[in-house]
mmCIF file of C-alpha atoms and ligand atoms in Angstrom:
data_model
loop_
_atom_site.group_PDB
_atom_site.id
_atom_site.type_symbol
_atom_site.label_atom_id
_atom_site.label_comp_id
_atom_site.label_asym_id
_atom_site.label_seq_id
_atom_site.Cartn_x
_atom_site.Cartn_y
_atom_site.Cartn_z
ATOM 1 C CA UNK A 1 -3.141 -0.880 11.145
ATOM 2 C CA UNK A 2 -3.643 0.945 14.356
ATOM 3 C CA UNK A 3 -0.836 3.222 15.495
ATOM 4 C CA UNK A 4 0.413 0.674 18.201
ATOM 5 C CA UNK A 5 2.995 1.658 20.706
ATOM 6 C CA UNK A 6 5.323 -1.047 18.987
ATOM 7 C CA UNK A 7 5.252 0.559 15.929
ATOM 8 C CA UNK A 8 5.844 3.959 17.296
ATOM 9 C CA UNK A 9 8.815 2.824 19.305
ATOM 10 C CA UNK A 10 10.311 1.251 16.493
ATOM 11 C CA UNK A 11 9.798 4.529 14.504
ATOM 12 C CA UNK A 12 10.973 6.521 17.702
ATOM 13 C CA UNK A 13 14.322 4.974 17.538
ATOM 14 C CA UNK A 14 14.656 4.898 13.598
ATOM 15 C CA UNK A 15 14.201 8.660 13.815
ATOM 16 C CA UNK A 16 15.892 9.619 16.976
ATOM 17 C CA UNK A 17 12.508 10.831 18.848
ATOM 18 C CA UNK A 18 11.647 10.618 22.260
ATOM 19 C CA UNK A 19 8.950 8.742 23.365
ATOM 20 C CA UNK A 20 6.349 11.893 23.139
ATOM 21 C CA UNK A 21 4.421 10.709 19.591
ATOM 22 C CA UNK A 22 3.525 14.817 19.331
ATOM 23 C CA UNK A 23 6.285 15.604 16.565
ATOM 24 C CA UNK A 24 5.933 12.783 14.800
ATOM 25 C CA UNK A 25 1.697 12.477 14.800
ATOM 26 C CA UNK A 26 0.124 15.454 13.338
ATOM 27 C CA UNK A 27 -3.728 16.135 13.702
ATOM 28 C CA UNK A 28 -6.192 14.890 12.005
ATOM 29 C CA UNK A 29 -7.640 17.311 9.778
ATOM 30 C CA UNK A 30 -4.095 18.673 9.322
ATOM 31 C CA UNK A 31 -4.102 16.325 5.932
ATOM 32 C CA UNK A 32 -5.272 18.405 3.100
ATOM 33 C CA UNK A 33 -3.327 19.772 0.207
ATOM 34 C CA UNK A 34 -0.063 21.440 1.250
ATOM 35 C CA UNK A 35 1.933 24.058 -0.709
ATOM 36 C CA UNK A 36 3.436 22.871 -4.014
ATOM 37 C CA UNK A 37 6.778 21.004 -3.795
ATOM 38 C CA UNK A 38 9.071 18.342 -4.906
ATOM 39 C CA UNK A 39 10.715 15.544 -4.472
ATOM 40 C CA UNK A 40 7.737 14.346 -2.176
ATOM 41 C CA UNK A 41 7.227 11.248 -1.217
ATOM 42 C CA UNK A 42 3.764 10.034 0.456
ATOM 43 C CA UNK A 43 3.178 6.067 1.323
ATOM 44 C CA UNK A 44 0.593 4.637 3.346
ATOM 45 C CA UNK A 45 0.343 3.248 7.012
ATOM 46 C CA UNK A 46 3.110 3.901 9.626
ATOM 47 C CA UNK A 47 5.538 1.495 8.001
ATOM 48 C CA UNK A 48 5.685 4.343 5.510
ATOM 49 C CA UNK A 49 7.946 6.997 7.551
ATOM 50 C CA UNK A 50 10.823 4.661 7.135
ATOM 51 C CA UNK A 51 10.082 3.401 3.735
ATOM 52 C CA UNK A 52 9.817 7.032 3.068
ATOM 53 C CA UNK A 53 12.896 7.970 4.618
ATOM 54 C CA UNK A 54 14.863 5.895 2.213
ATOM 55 C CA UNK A 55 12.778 6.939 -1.179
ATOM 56 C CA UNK A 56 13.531 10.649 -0.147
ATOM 57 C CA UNK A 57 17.044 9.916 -0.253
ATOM 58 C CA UNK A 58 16.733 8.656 -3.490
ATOM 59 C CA UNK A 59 15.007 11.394 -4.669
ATOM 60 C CA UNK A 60 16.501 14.122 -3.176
ATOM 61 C CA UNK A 61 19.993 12.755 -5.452
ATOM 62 C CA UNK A 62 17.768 13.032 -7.996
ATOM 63 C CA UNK A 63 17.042 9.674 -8.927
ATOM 64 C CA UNK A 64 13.798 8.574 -10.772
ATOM 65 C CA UNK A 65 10.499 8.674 -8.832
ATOM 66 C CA UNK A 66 9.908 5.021 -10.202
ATOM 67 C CA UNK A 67 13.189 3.681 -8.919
ATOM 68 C CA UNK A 68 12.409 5.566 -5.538
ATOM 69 C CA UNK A 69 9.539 3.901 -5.095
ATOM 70 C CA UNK A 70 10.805 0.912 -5.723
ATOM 71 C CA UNK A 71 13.239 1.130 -3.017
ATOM 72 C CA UNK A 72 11.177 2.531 -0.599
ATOM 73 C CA UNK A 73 8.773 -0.491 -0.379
ATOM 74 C CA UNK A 74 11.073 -2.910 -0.576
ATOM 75 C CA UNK A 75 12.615 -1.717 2.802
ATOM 76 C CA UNK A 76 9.231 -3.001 3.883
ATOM 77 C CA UNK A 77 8.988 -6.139 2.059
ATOM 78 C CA UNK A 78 12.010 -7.289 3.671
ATOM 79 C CA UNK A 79 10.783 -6.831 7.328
ATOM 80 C CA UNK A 80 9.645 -9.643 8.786
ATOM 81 C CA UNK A 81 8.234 -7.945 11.922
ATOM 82 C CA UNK A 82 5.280 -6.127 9.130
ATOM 83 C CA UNK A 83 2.993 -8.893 8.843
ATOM 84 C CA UNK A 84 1.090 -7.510 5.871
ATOM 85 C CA UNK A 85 3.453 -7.056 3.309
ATOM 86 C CA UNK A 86 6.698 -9.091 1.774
ATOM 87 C CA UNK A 87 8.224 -11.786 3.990
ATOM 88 C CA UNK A 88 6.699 -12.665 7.499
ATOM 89 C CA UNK A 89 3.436 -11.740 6.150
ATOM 90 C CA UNK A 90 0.430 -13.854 6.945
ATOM 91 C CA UNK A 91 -0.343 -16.476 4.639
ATOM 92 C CA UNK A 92 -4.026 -17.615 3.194
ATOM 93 C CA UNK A 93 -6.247 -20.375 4.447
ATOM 94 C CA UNK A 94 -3.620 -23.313 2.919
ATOM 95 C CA UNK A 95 -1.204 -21.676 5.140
ATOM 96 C CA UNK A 96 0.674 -20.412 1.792
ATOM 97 C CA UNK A 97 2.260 -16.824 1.982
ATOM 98 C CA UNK A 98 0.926 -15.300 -1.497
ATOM 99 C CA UNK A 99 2.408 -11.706 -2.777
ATOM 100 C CA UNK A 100 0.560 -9.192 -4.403
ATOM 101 C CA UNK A 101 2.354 -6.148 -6.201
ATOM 102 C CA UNK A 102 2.553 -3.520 -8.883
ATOM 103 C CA UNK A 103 4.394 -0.213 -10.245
ATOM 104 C CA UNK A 104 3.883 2.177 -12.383
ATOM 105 C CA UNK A 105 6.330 5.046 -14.094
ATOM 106 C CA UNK A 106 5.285 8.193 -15.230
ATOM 107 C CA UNK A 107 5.570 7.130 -18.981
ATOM 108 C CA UNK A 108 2.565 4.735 -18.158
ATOM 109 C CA UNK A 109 4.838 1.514 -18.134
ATOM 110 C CA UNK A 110 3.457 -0.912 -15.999
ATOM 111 C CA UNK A 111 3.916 -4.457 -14.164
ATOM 112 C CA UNK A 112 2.135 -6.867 -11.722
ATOM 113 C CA UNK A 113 2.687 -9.908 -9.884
ATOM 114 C CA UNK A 114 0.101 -11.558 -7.908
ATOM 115 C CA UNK A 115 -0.036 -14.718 -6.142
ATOM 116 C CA UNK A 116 3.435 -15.043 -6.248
ATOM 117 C CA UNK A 117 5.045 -17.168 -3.568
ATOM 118 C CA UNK A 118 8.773 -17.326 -2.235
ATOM 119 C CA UNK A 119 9.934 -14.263 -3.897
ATOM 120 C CA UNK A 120 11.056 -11.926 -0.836
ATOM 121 C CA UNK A 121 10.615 -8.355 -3.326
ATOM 122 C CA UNK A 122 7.777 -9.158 -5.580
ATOM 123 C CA UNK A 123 8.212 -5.544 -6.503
ATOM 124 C CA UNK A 124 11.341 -6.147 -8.058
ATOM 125 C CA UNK A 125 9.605 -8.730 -9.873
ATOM 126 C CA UNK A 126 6.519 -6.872 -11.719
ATOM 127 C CA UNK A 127 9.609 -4.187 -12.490
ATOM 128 C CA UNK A 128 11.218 -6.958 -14.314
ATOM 129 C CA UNK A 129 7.848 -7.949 -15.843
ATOM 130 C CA UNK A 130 7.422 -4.189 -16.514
ATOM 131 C CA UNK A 131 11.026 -4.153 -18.336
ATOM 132 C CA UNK A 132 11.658 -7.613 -19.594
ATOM 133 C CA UNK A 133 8.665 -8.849 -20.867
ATOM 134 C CA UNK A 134 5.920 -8.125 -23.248
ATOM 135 C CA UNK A 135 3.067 -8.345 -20.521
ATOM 136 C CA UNK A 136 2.121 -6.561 -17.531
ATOM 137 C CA UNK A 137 0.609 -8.984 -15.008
ATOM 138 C CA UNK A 138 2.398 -12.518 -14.430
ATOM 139 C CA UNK A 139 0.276 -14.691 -11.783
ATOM 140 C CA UNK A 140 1.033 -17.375 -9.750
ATOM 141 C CA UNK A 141 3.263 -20.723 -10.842
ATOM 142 C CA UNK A 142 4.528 -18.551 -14.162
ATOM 143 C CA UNK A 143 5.395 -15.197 -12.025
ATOM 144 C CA UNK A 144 7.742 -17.507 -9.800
ATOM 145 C CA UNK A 145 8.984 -19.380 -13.150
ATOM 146 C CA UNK A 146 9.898 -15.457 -14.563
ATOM 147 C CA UNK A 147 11.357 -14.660 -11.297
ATOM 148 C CA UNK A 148 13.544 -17.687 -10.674
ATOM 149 C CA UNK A 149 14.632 -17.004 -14.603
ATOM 150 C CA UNK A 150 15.869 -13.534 -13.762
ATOM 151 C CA UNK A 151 17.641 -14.570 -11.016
ATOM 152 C CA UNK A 152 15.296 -13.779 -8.165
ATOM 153 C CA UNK A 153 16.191 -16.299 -5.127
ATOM 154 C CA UNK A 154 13.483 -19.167 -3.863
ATOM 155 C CA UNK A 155 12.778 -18.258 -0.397
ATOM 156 C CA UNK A 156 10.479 -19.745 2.448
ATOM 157 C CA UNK A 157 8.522 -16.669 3.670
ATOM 158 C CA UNK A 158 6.656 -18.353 6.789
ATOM 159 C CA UNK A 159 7.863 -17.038 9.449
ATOM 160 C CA UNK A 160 7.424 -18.516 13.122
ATOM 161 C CA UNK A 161 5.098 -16.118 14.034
ATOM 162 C CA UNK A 162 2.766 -15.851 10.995
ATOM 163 C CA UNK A 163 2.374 -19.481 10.391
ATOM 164 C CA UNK A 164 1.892 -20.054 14.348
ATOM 165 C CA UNK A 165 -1.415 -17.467 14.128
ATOM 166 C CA UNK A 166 -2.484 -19.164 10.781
ATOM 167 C CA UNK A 167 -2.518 -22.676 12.891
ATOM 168 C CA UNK A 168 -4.486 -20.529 15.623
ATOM 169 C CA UNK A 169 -6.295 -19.334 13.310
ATOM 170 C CA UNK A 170 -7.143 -23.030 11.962
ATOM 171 C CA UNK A 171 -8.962 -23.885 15.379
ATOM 172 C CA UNK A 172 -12.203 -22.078 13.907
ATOM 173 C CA UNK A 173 -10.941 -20.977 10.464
ATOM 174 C CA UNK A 174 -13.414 -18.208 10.516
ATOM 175 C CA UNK A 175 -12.513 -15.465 7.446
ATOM 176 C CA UNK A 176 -13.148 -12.209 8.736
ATOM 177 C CA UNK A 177 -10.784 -9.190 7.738
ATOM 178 C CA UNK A 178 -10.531 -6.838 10.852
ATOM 179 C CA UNK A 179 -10.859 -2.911 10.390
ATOM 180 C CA UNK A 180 -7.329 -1.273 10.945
ATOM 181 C CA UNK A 181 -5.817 -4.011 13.062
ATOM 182 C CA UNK A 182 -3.055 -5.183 11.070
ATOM 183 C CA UNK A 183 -4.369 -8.697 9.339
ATOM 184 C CA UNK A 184 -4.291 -6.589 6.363
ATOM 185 C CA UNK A 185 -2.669 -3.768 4.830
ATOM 186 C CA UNK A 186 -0.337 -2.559 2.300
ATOM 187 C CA UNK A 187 2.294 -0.185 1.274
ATOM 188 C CA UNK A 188 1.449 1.514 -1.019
ATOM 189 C CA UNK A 189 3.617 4.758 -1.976
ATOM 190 C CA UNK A 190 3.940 7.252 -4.646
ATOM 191 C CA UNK A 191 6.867 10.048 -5.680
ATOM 192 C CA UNK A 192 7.089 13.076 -7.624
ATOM 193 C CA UNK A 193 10.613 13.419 -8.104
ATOM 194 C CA UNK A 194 12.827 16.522 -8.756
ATOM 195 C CA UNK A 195 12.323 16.571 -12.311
ATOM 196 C CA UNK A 196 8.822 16.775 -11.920
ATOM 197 C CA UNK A 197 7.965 13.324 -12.510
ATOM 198 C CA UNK A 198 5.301 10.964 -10.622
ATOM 199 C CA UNK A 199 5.834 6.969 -9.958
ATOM 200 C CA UNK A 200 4.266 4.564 -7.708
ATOM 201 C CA UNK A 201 4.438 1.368 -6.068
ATOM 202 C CA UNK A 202 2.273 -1.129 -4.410
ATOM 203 C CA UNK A 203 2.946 -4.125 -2.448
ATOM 204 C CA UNK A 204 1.272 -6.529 -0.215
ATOM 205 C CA UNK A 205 0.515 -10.072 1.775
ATOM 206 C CA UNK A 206 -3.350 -9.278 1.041
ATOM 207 C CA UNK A 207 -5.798 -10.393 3.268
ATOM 208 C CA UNK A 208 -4.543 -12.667 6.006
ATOM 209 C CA UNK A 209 -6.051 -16.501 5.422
ATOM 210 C CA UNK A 210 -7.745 -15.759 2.037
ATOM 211 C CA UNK A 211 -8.558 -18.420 -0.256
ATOM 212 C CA UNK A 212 -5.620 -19.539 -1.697
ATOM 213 C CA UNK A 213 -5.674 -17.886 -5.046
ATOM 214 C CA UNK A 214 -7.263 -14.867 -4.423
ATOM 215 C CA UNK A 215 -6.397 -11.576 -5.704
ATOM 216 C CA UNK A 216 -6.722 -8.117 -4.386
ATOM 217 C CA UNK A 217 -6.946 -4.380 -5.444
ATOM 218 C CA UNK A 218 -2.927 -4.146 -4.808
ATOM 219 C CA UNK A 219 -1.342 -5.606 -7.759
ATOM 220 C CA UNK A 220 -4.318 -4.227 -10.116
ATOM 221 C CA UNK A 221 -3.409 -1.210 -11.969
ATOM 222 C CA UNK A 222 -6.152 1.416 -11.677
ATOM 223 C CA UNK A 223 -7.349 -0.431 -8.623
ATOM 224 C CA UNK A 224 -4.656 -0.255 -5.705
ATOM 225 C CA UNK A 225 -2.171 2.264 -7.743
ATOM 226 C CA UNK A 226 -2.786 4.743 -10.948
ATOM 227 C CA UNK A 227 -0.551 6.954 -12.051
ATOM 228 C CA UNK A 228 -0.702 10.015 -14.836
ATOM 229 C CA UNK A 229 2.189 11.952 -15.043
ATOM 230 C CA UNK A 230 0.273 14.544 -16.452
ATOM 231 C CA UNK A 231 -2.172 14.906 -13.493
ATOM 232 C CA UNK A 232 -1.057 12.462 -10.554
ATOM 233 C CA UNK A 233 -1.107 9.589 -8.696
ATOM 234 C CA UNK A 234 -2.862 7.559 -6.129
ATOM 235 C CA UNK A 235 -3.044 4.696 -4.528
ATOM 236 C CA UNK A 236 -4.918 2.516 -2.316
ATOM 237 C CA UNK A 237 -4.894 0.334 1.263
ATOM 238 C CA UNK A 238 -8.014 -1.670 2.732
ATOM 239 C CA UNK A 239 -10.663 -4.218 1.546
ATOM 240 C CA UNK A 240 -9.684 -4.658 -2.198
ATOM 241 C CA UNK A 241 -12.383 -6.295 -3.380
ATOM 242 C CA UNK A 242 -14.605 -2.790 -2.396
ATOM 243 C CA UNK A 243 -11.533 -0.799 -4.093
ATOM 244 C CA UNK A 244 -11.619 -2.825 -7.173
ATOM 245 C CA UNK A 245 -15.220 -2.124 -7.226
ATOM 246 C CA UNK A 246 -14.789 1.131 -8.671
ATOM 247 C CA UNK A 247 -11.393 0.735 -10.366
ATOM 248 C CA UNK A 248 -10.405 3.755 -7.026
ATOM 249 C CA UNK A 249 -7.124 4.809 -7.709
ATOM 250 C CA UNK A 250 -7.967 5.369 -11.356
ATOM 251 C CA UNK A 251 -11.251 6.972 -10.109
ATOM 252 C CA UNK A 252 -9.087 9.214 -7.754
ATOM 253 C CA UNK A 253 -6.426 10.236 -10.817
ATOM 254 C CA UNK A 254 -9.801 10.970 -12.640
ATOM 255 C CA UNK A 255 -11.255 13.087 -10.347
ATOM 256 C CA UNK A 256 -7.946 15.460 -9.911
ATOM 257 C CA UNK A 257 -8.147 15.580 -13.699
ATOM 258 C CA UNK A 258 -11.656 17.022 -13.990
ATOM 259 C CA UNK A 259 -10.093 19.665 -11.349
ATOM 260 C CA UNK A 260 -10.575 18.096 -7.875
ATOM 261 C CA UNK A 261 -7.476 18.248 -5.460
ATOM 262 C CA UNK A 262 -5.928 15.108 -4.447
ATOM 263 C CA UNK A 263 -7.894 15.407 -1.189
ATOM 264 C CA UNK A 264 -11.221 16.319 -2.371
ATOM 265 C CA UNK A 265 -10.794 13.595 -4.964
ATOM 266 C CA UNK A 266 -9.705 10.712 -2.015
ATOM 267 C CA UNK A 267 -12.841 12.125 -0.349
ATOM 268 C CA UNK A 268 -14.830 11.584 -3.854
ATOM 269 C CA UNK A 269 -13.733 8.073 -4.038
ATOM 270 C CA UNK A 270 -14.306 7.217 -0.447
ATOM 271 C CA UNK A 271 -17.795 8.425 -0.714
ATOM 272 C CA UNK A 272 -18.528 6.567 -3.720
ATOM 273 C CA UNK A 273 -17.325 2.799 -2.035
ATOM 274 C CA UNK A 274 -19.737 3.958 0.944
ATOM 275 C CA UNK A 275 -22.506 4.671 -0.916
ATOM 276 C CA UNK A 276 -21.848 1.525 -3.143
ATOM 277 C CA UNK A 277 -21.580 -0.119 0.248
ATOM 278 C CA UNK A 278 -24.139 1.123 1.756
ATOM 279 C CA UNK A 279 -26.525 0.200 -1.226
ATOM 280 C CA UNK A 280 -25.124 -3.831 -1.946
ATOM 281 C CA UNK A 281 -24.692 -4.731 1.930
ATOM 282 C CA UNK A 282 -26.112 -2.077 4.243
ATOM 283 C CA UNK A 283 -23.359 -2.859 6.915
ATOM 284 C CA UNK A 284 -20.185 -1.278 6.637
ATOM 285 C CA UNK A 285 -18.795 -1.964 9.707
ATOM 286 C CA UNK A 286 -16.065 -4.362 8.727
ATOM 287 C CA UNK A 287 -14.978 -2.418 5.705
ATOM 288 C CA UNK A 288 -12.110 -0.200 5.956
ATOM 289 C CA UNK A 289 -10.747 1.872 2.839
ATOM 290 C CA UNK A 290 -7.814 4.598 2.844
ATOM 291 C CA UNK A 291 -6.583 6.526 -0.377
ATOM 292 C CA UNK A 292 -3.652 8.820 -0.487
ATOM 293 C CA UNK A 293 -3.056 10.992 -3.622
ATOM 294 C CA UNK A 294 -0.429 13.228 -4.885
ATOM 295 C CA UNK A 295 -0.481 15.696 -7.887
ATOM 296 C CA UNK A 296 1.694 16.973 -10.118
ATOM 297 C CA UNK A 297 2.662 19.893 -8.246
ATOM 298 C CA UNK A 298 3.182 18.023 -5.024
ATOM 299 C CA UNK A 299 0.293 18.746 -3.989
ATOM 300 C CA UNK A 300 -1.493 15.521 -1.340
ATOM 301 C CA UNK A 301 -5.066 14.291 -0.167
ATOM 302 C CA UNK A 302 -6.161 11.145 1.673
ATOM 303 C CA UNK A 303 -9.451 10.058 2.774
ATOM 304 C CA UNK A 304 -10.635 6.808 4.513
ATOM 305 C CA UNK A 305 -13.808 5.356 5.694
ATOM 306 C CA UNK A 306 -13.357 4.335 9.083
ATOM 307 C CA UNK A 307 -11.156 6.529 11.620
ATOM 308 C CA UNK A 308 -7.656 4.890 11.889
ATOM 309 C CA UNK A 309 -5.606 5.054 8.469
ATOM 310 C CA UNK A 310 -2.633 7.008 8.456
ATOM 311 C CA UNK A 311 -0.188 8.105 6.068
ATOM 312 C CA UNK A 312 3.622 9.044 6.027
ATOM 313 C CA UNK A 313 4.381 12.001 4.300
ATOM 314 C CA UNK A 314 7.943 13.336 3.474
ATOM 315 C CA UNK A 315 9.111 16.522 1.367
ATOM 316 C CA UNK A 316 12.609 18.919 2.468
ATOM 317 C CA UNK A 317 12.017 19.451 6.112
ATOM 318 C CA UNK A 318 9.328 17.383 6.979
ATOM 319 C CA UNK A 319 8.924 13.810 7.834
ATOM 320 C CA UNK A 320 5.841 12.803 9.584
ATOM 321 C CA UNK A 321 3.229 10.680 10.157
ATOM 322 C CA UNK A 322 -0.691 12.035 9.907
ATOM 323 C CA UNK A 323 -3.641 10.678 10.951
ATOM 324 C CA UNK A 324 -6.284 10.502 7.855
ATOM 325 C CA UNK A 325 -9.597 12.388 8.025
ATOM 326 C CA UNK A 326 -13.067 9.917 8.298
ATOM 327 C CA UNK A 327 -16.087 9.803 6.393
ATOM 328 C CA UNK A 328 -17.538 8.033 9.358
ATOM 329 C CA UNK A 329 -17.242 9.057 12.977
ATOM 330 C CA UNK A 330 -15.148 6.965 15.427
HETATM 331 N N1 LIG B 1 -5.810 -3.883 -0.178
HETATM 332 C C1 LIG B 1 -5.188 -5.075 0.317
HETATM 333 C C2 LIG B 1 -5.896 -6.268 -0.242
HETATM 334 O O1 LIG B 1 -7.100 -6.250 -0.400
HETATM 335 C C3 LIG B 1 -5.158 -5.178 1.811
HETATM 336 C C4 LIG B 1 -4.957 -3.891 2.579
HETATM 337 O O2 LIG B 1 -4.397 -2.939 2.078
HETATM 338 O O3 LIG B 1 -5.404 -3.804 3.734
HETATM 339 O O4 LIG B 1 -5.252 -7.264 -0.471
#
């Protein structure tokens, strides 16, 4: 998503800032590992800072990181103006508006939805698969079946505006993800809460106009979220099918563990997708990836391929967006 001037107004009056981005924006480069702290709270994309705003709450009355997280992307989901996550977002090729989504606590309890349609919070829902049920992934026609069972309500999530760009879209039904501008993205957001423990969450619309059916990095443990409450936590945004590729936010939590901070070990994992990449395709042009990381003492990385991801970032004090650091030039 590129920081567009409608997002930052909408963020400019959430937060009570002028119209002068300079607070709120900090430098690129200004993204490595801070000082140790908690509660922190770190999601992805500029839809983040408010998400944020409302898991830091949360956390700082010392609620769980997992039911933080939780919270904090549903605030998200529910906006229909974010057109890449939860209701309003854009549906696949059949015009259908299919949900991807996972969490993850920090005693390595898991749960998953994907392809789930008409459920405003699929979040909610792989919690309740994560709680109430002996799996950890529920797809398609039997995730809605569990979430009309536990009381989730049947909604239509088409709105106006997303199904009047699919039938644009329909005129040369062309697939072609676009790098940063917002036909993708996701939320994706992790915690370490005041008693020291990590969550995360993932949600997402996937890639507007995919084939109907098709499932990205988000809702795949290890893939678009990994958490180890023992070492940290990441999570990833951009073209799942590269992220997936190398299982990234597992290979990120991997990385810290053998000793790398969260930002050397976003830059790790972004270097091995290029290279990857780089070897399978040659062209990389189209392909954007982002990964944001937090350890166990609070401390965060991120790392993306192309120029253009950001982060939200949110401990005592502090609530800003940054601009991620590039393995490729802009
Ligand atoms: N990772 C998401 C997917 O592939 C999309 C995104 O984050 O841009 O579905």
């Amino acid at each position: 998503m590129i920081f567009t001037r409608r997002h930052f107004l909408k963020l400019a009056t959430a937060f009570g800032l002028s119209t002068n981005a300079g607070p709120l924006l900090a430098k690129p480069g200004s993204t490595s590992s801070g000082p140790a702290r908690k509660p922190v709270v770190i999601s992805t994309w500029d839809f983040g800072l408010q998400a944020n705003k409302l898991a830091f709450n949360l956390l700082q009355q010392g609620q769980r990181a997992v039911d933080a997280v939780q919270q904090g992307v549903m605030l998200t989901e529910a906006d229909p103006t974010e057109r890449s996550v939860g209701y309003g977002g854009r549906p696949d090729r059949d015009g259908k508006v299919t949900l991807d989504a996972c969490i993850m606590d920090e005693f390595a309890n898991i749960g998953a939805v994907a392809v789930l349609q008409h459920i405003k919070h699929p979040v909610a829902v792989a919690r309740a698969v994560m709680e109430h049920t002996p799996h950890v992934m529920l797809v398609g026609q039997g995730a809605l079946d569990f979430a009309l069972e536990q009381g989730f309500v049947r909604e239509n999530l088409l709105t106006p505006e997303s199904e009047q760009e699919w039938r644009q879209w329909l005129k040369d039904a062309n697939y072609r993800p676009v790098v940063n501008i917002e036909n993708h993205d996701t939320i994706g957001m992790l915690a370490l809460d005041s008693h020291g423990n990590l969550a995360g969450a993932c949600t997402t619309s996937g890639m507007a106009f995919k084939m109907h059916g098709r499932v990205g990095d988000s809702p795949i443990i290890g893939a678009g979220l990994y958490v180890d409450n023992e070492v940290g936590a990441a999570t990833a945004t951009g073209h799942g099918e590269e992220v997936i590729r190398v299982t990234g936010s597992f290979l990120v939590v991997e990385l810290m563990r053998q000793g790398f901070s969260p930002q050397q070990a976003c830059e790790q994992a972004v270097q091995r997708i290029y290279h990857k990449l780089k070897l399978r395709q040659g062209n990389i042009a189209d392909t954007q990836i982002g990964f944001i990381a937090l350890n166990k003492q609070g401390e965060h990385g991120s790392y993306c391929l192309q120029p253009g991801f950001n982060f939200a970032l949110q401990h005592a004090g502090s609530a800003q967006l940054h601009a991620a650091s590039a393995l490729l030039a802009s």
